[in-house]
Coordinates of C-alpha atoms in Angstrom, one line a residue:
M1 CA 82.7 94.3 90.2
P2 CA 85.4 96.7 91.4
E3 CA 85.2 100.3 90.6
E4 CA 87.9 101.3 88.0
I5 CA 89.5 104.7 88.0
K6 CA 92.5 106.4 86.4
T7 CA 94.9 108.8 88.0
E8 CA 98.3 110.4 87.2
V9 CA 99.9 109.7 90.6
V10 CA 98.8 107.1 93.2
V11 CA 100.4 107.3 96.7
L12 CA 100.2 104.2 99.0
G13 CA 100.1 105.3 102.6
A14 CA 99.0 108.6 104.1
G15 CA 101.7 109.2 106.8
P16 CA 103.9 112.3 106.8
G17 CA 105.8 111.1 103.7
G18 CA 102.8 110.0 101.8
Y19 CA 100.6 113.0 102.4
T20 CA 103.5 115.3 101.6
A21 CA 104.1 113.6 98.3
A22 CA 100.4 113.7 97.5
F23 CA 100.1 117.4 98.4
R24 CA 103.2 118.4 96.5
A25 CA 102.3 116.5 93.4
A26 CA 98.8 118.1 93.5
D27 CA 100.3 121.6 94.0
L28 CA 102.4 121.0 90.8
G29 CA 99.3 120.1 88.8
K30 CA 99.0 116.4 89.0
Q31 CA 95.8 114.4 89.5
V32 CA 96.5 112.5 92.7
T33 CA 94.9 109.5 94.5
L34 CA 95.9 108.8 98.1
V35 CA 95.4 105.2 99.4
E36 CA 95.2 104.6 103.2
R37 CA 94.3 101.4 104.9
Y38 CA 93.2 103.0 108.2
P39 CA 90.1 105.2 108.7
S40 CA 92.1 108.4 109.5
L41 CA 94.9 109.9 107.6
G42 CA 98.3 110.7 109.1
G43 CA 99.9 107.2 109.4
V44 CA 101.7 105.9 112.5
C45 CA 103.2 109.3 113.3
L46 CA 99.9 111.3 113.8
N47 CA 97.8 108.4 115.1
V48 CA 99.9 106.1 117.2
G49 CA 103.4 107.6 117.2
C50 CA 105.1 111.0 117.3
I51 CA 102.1 113.2 117.9
P52 CA 100.3 111.3 120.7
S53 CA 103.6 110.5 122.4
K54 CA 104.6 114.2 122.4
A55 CA 101.2 115.1 123.8
L56 CA 101.8 112.7 126.7
L57 CA 105.4 113.7 127.2
H58 CA 104.2 117.3 127.7
V59 CA 101.9 116.0 130.5
A60 CA 104.9 114.2 132.0
K61 CA 107.1 117.3 131.7
V62 CA 104.6 119.5 133.6
I63 CA 104.3 116.9 136.4
D64 CA 108.1 116.6 136.7
E65 CA 108.7 120.4 136.6
A66 CA 106.0 120.9 139.3
N67 CA 107.8 118.4 141.5
A68 CA 111.2 120.0 140.8
F69 CA 110.0 123.4 142.0
A70 CA 110.5 122.3 145.6
S71 CA 114.1 123.2 145.1
Y72 CA 112.9 126.8 144.4
G73 CA 110.9 126.8 147.6
V74 CA 107.6 126.2 145.8
T75 CA 105.9 123.0 146.8
Y76 CA 102.7 121.5 145.1
S77 CA 100.5 118.7 146.4
A78 CA 100.7 115.4 144.6
P79 CA 98.8 115.5 141.3
E80 CA 95.5 113.7 140.9
I81 CA 95.6 111.8 137.6
D82 CA 92.3 111.4 135.7
I83 CA 93.5 108.8 133.2
D84 CA 90.4 109.1 131.1
A85 CA 90.9 112.9 130.7
V86 CA 94.6 112.5 129.9
R87 CA 93.7 110.0 127.2
A88 CA 90.9 112.3 125.8
G89 CA 93.3 115.2 125.8
K90 CA 95.9 113.2 123.8
Q91 CA 93.2 112.0 121.4
S92 CA 91.9 115.5 120.8
V93 CA 95.3 116.6 119.5
V94 CA 95.4 113.6 117.2
E95 CA 91.9 114.1 115.8
R96 CA 92.5 117.8 115.2
L97 CA 95.6 117.0 113.1
T98 CA 94.1 114.1 111.2
G99 CA 90.9 116.0 110.5
G100 CA 93.0 118.9 109.2
L101 CA 94.7 116.5 106.7
A102 CA 91.3 115.4 105.4
A103 CA 90.4 119.1 104.8
L104 CA 93.7 119.7 103.0
C105 CA 93.0 116.7 100.7
K106 CA 89.6 118.2 99.7
Q107 CA 91.2 121.6 99.2
R108 CA 93.8 120.2 96.9
K109 CA 91.3 117.8 95.1
V110 CA 93.4 114.8 96.2
Q111 CA 91.1 111.7 96.0
V112 CA 91.3 109.5 99.1
I113 CA 90.5 105.8 99.0
Q114 CA 90.4 103.8 102.2
G115 CA 91.7 100.3 101.9
S116 CA 94.9 98.3 101.4
G117 CA 96.6 98.8 98.0
V118 CA 98.4 95.9 96.3
F119 CA 100.2 96.2 93.0
E120 CA 99.0 94.0 90.2
S121 CA 101.4 95.5 87.6
A122 CA 103.6 98.5 87.2
N123 CA 100.6 100.6 86.2
R124 CA 97.8 99.1 88.2
V125 CA 97.0 98.8 91.9
R126 CA 94.0 97.0 93.5
V127 CA 92.6 98.6 96.7
S128 CA 90.6 96.4 99.0
G129 CA 88.4 98.2 101.5
D130 CA 85.8 97.0 104.0
K131 CA 82.9 97.5 101.6
K132 CA 84.3 97.7 98.1
E133 CA 87.3 97.1 95.8
T134 CA 88.8 99.8 93.6
V135 CA 91.2 99.2 90.7
V136 CA 93.5 102.2 90.1
D137 CA 95.4 102.6 86.8
F138 CA 98.2 105.1 87.3
E139 CA 101.2 106.7 85.5
H140 CA 103.4 107.1 88.6
A141 CA 103.2 105.6 92.1
V142 CA 104.8 106.5 95.4
I143 CA 105.1 103.7 98.0
A144 CA 104.9 105.1 101.5
V145 CA 103.7 102.1 103.5
G146 CA 105.8 102.8 106.6
S147 CA 106.9 100.4 109.4
S148 CA 105.5 98.4 112.3
P149 CA 106.9 97.6 115.8
S150 CA 109.4 94.7 115.8
R151 CA 108.6 91.7 117.9
I152 CA 110.7 89.3 119.9
P153 CA 109.7 85.7 118.8
G154 CA 108.1 83.4 121.3
L155 CA 106.5 86.0 123.6
P156 CA 102.8 85.7 124.6
Y157 CA 101.4 88.5 122.4
D158 CA 97.8 87.3 122.9
D159 CA 98.0 88.6 126.5
P160 CA 96.9 92.2 126.5
R161 CA 99.3 93.0 129.3
L162 CA 102.1 92.6 126.8
M163 CA 102.1 95.9 124.8
D164 CA 103.8 97.4 121.8
S165 CA 104.1 101.2 121.4
T166 CA 100.6 101.4 120.0
G167 CA 99.2 99.7 123.1
A168 CA 101.2 101.8 125.4
L169 CA 99.8 105.0 123.8
A170 CA 96.3 103.7 124.2
L171 CA 96.8 104.4 127.9
E172 CA 94.3 101.8 129.2
E173 CA 95.7 101.9 132.7
I174 CA 98.7 103.0 134.8
P175 CA 100.4 99.8 135.9
D176 CA 102.1 99.7 139.3
K177 CA 105.1 98.0 137.8
L178 CA 106.0 98.4 134.1
L179 CA 108.9 96.6 132.4
V180 CA 110.2 98.3 129.2
I181 CA 112.1 96.0 126.9
G182 CA 114.4 98.2 124.8
G183 CA 116.3 101.3 125.8
G184 CA 115.9 103.1 122.5
Y185 CA 114.0 106.4 122.0
I186 CA 110.6 104.8 121.9
G187 CA 111.1 102.8 125.1
L188 CA 112.6 105.6 127.0
E189 CA 110.0 108.2 125.9
M190 CA 107.1 105.9 127.0
A191 CA 108.9 104.9 130.2
S192 CA 109.1 108.6 131.0
V193 CA 105.4 109.1 130.4
Y194 CA 104.4 106.2 132.6
H195 CA 106.9 107.1 135.3
A196 CA 105.4 110.6 135.6
L197 CA 101.9 109.1 135.8
G198 CA 102.9 106.9 138.7
S199 CA 104.4 103.6 137.4
E200 CA 107.5 102.0 138.8
I201 CA 109.7 101.6 135.8
T202 CA 112.3 98.9 134.9
V203 CA 114.2 99.1 131.6
V204 CA 116.1 96.2 130.0
E205 CA 118.5 96.8 127.1
F206 CA 120.4 94.2 125.2
M207 CA 123.3 96.5 124.2
D208 CA 125.9 98.0 126.5
Q209 CA 124.1 101.4 126.9
L210 CA 120.8 103.2 126.6
L211 CA 120.1 104.7 123.2
P212 CA 122.4 102.3 121.3
G213 CA 124.1 104.2 118.4
A214 CA 124.2 107.5 120.2
D215 CA 127.4 108.8 121.6
A216 CA 128.1 107.6 125.2
D217 CA 128.9 111.1 126.5
L218 CA 125.4 112.3 125.4
V219 CA 123.7 109.3 126.9
K220 CA 125.5 109.5 130.3
P221 CA 123.6 112.5 131.8
L222 CA 120.3 110.9 130.7
A223 CA 121.2 107.5 132.0
K224 CA 122.2 109.0 135.4
R225 CA 118.9 111.0 135.7
L226 CA 116.8 108.1 134.7
G227 CA 118.8 105.8 137.0
D228 CA 117.8 108.0 139.9
R229 CA 114.1 107.8 139.0
F230 CA 113.5 104.4 137.6
A231 CA 113.5 101.2 139.8
D232 CA 116.1 99.5 137.6
I233 CA 118.0 99.9 134.4
W234 CA 119.7 96.7 133.1
V235 CA 122.0 96.9 130.1
K236 CA 123.8 93.9 128.5
T237 CA 120.6 92.0 129.4
K238 CA 117.9 90.2 127.4
V239 CA 114.5 88.8 128.1
V240 CA 114.4 85.1 127.5
D241 CA 110.9 84.2 128.6
I242 CA 107.6 85.7 129.7
K243 CA 105.0 83.6 131.4
P244 CA 101.5 85.0 132.0
Q245 CA 100.3 84.6 135.6
K246 CA 97.1 85.7 137.4
N247 CA 99.0 88.5 139.3
G248 CA 101.1 89.7 136.3
L249 CA 103.7 88.7 133.7
K250 CA 106.7 86.7 135.1
V251 CA 109.8 87.7 133.1
S252 CA 113.0 85.8 133.0
F253 CA 116.3 87.5 132.1
E254 CA 119.8 86.6 131.0
G255 CA 122.8 88.8 131.4
E256 CA 125.4 90.1 133.8
N257 CA 123.0 92.4 135.6
A258 CA 119.9 90.2 135.3
P259 CA 118.0 89.2 138.5
Q260 CA 117.9 85.5 139.2
G261 CA 114.6 83.7 139.1
G262 CA 112.7 86.3 137.2
K263 CA 110.4 89.1 138.3
V264 CA 106.7 89.8 138.0
F265 CA 105.4 93.0 136.3
D266 CA 101.8 94.2 135.8
R267 CA 102.5 95.1 132.2
V268 CA 105.4 94.8 129.7
L269 CA 106.2 97.1 126.8
V270 CA 108.2 95.7 123.9
A271 CA 110.0 98.5 122.3
V272 CA 112.9 96.9 120.3
G273 CA 112.7 98.9 117.2
R274 CA 110.6 99.0 114.0
R275 CA 110.6 96.9 110.8
P276 CA 109.6 98.0 107.3
N277 CA 106.1 96.9 106.1
S278 CA 107.7 94.9 103.3
N279 CA 104.9 92.4 102.7
G280 CA 101.4 93.0 101.6
F281 CA 101.7 95.6 98.9
G282 CA 102.7 93.4 95.9
A283 CA 106.4 94.1 95.7
D284 CA 107.0 90.7 94.0
A285 CA 104.3 91.3 91.4
I286 CA 106.2 94.2 90.0
G287 CA 109.7 92.8 90.5
L288 CA 110.7 95.5 93.0
A289 CA 114.4 95.3 94.2
M290 CA 114.6 94.9 98.0
T291 CA 117.4 94.9 100.5
D292 CA 118.2 92.1 102.9
R293 CA 116.4 94.0 105.7
G294 CA 113.2 94.2 103.6
C295 CA 113.5 97.8 102.6
V296 CA 112.8 99.0 99.0
E297 CA 115.9 100.0 97.1
V298 CA 115.8 103.6 95.8
D299 CA 118.2 106.0 94.2
A300 CA 118.8 109.7 95.1
Q301 CA 115.6 110.7 93.4
M302 CA 113.6 108.1 95.4
R303 CA 113.1 106.0 92.3
T304 CA 112.8 102.2 92.7
S305 CA 114.0 99.6 90.3
V306 CA 110.7 100.1 88.5
P307 CA 111.2 103.5 86.7
N308 CA 107.7 104.9 87.2
I309 CA 107.4 103.8 90.9
F310 CA 109.0 105.7 93.8
A311 CA 109.4 104.8 97.5
I312 CA 109.9 107.0 100.6
G313 CA 109.9 107.0 104.4
D314 CA 110.4 104.0 106.7
I315 CA 110.0 101.5 103.8
V316 CA 113.3 102.7 102.3
G317 CA 115.2 102.3 105.6
D318 CA 116.9 104.2 108.4
P319 CA 116.7 106.6 109.9
M320 CA 112.9 106.0 110.4
L321 CA 112.0 109.6 111.1
A322 CA 109.0 111.5 110.0
H323 CA 110.9 114.6 109.0
K324 CA 113.1 112.5 106.7
A325 CA 110.0 111.0 105.1
V326 CA 108.5 114.4 104.5
H327 CA 111.6 115.6 102.6
E328 CA 111.8 112.4 100.6
G329 CA 108.1 112.7 99.7
K330 CA 108.7 116.2 98.4
V331 CA 111.7 115.0 96.3
A332 CA 109.7 112.1 94.8
A333 CA 106.7 114.3 93.9
E334 CA 108.9 116.9 92.2
V335 CA 110.9 114.4 90.2
I336 CA 107.6 112.8 89.0
C337 CA 106.5 116.3 87.9
G338 CA 109.7 116.8 85.9
E339 CA 111.8 118.9 88.3
K340 CA 115.5 118.2 88.9
H341 CA 115.7 117.2 92.5
A342 CA 117.5 114.6 94.7
F343 CA 117.6 113.6 98.3
E344 CA 121.1 114.4 99.4
P345 CA 121.0 115.3 103.1
L346 CA 124.2 116.5 104.7
A347 CA 122.7 116.0 108.2
I348 CA 119.4 114.6 109.4
P349 CA 118.7 115.8 113.0
A350 CA 117.5 113.2 115.5
V351 CA 115.8 114.1 118.8
V352 CA 115.0 111.9 121.8
F353 CA 112.2 113.7 123.9
T354 CA 113.2 112.4 127.3
D355 CA 114.3 114.5 130.2
P356 CA 117.0 115.6 129.5
E357 CA 116.5 115.6 125.8
V358 CA 119.2 114.2 123.6
A359 CA 119.7 115.5 120.0
W360 CA 122.3 115.2 117.3
A361 CA 122.9 116.0 113.7
G362 CA 125.6 115.0 111.2
L363 CA 128.5 112.8 112.2
T364 CA 128.5 111.1 115.6
E365 CA 131.8 110.1 117.3
R366 CA 130.8 106.5 117.0
E367 CA 130.4 106.9 113.2
A368 CA 133.6 108.9 112.9
K369 CA 135.7 106.2 114.7
S370 CA 134.1 103.4 112.8
R371 CA 134.8 105.1 109.4
G372 CA 138.3 106.2 110.4
V373 CA 137.4 109.9 110.0
K374 CA 139.8 112.3 111.8
Y375 CA 138.1 115.0 113.7
G376 CA 138.6 117.7 116.4
K377 CA 136.1 118.2 119.2
G378 CA 134.9 121.1 121.2
V379 CA 132.8 120.5 124.3
F380 CA 130.9 123.0 126.4
P381 CA 129.6 121.8 129.7
W382 CA 126.3 123.3 130.7
A383 CA 127.6 123.5 134.3
A384 CA 129.2 126.7 133.0
S385 CA 125.9 128.0 131.5
G386 CA 124.0 130.6 133.5
R387 CA 120.8 129.7 131.7
S388 CA 121.2 126.0 132.7
L389 CA 122.0 126.9 136.3
S390 CA 119.0 129.2 136.5
L391 CA 116.9 126.0 135.7
H392 CA 118.7 124.1 138.4
R393 CA 119.9 121.7 135.6
D394 CA 123.6 121.6 135.1
E395 CA 124.0 118.1 133.6
G396 CA 123.9 119.0 129.9
L397 CA 126.6 119.6 127.3
T398 CA 127.0 120.7 123.8
K399 CA 129.7 119.3 121.5
I400 CA 130.8 120.0 118.0
L401 CA 132.9 117.7 115.8
F402 CA 135.0 119.5 113.1
D403 CA 137.6 118.9 110.5
E404 CA 140.8 120.2 112.0
E405 CA 142.3 121.4 108.7
T406 CA 139.2 123.1 107.2
H407 CA 137.3 123.8 110.4
R408 CA 134.2 122.6 108.7
V409 CA 131.6 121.3 111.1
L410 CA 131.1 117.5 110.8
G411 CA 128.5 116.9 113.5
V412 CA 126.8 118.4 116.6
G413 CA 125.5 116.6 119.7
I414 CA 123.5 118.1 122.6
V415 CA 122.1 116.8 125.8
G416 CA 120.0 118.8 128.2
P417 CA 116.6 120.5 128.6
G418 CA 115.5 121.9 125.3
A419 CA 118.2 120.1 123.2
G420 CA 115.5 119.3 120.6
D421 CA 114.9 123.0 120.1
L422 CA 118.6 123.9 120.1
I423 CA 119.7 121.3 117.5
A424 CA 118.0 123.4 114.8
E425 CA 120.6 126.1 115.3

């Protein structure tokens, strides 16, 4: 027989959005139960996403900066990479943060249940774990079940040499030749890590530029720098087939820049975006309204079509960013607790932690043109910045889009070292 418990608020998913919602509701006096299917809290972000990738990107940055110091007259010998130690260092960061979350749950008296939660009704969820089942009766629920890496149909995913972002972060080995399918932020960040650790990198992107959706002038300095470092970058190109061979994965391409006859790589990383985890939590059982893309429909208070159930984070759609989920979780918890609050962001910053970094907030030029928004633009090239020149890095720029009548700022874009820090300004 399953254990039966009652709670005021149940939260499905313990990622940044889910644990924020749980903690805020608990702080406001609610009895909270947090359901997480994996052994450690923190979701994709802390376990196999933002945090481990940033730990590895820091390693890459130190290696790259040491190499760059030759232009200052300081030369280091080639680094010796102990891949086991690098992996352990990354994991220690992850464990410290996820362990901290467990302590915060105890401190706030948030009950944690490990298992997969599925709605049976608008007031009941069944949690199936490895050893037991628990039925939770609740007054309010917050759905924070996140997203998963998208897949290209027909590829040989049973071959361990074909990786998604989770597999790439596991850092099993440093391949001599790595193909990255997808020139978005996940693909380029992981490509940067493996390049610094010694892999020869090839990137293939279906769209006409790296970082599709970002403004071309922000992408250009990054594309040039990566083009000087990576073996190949092919845009307007797609992968049509991957055949496992003894000596690697033979990849066939299609596109104006594609090599004829295919090429063999030691490993391939598929980084073509993420999709919401639409299935498996019982959306149909409670009649939840969903979008065509499989996202849960919500209003400005993060309330779903079922009045006592809220949804936040990747499951409600783009942008799939942890800091957006955190704010949505706070809004949902406060609305549940009777406060008047809504999620009405004027600008959600986005940062790509490559070298150079790319960051933007508010309206992009692509969006402005597609919407027919009139705007003025101011651009400052970092070639005129003493700070940039002192770093021997003059490729960056800062631009501001503004309303020419009111002079109100509409959007900001930055590319260059430290752009992710500067965008907060």
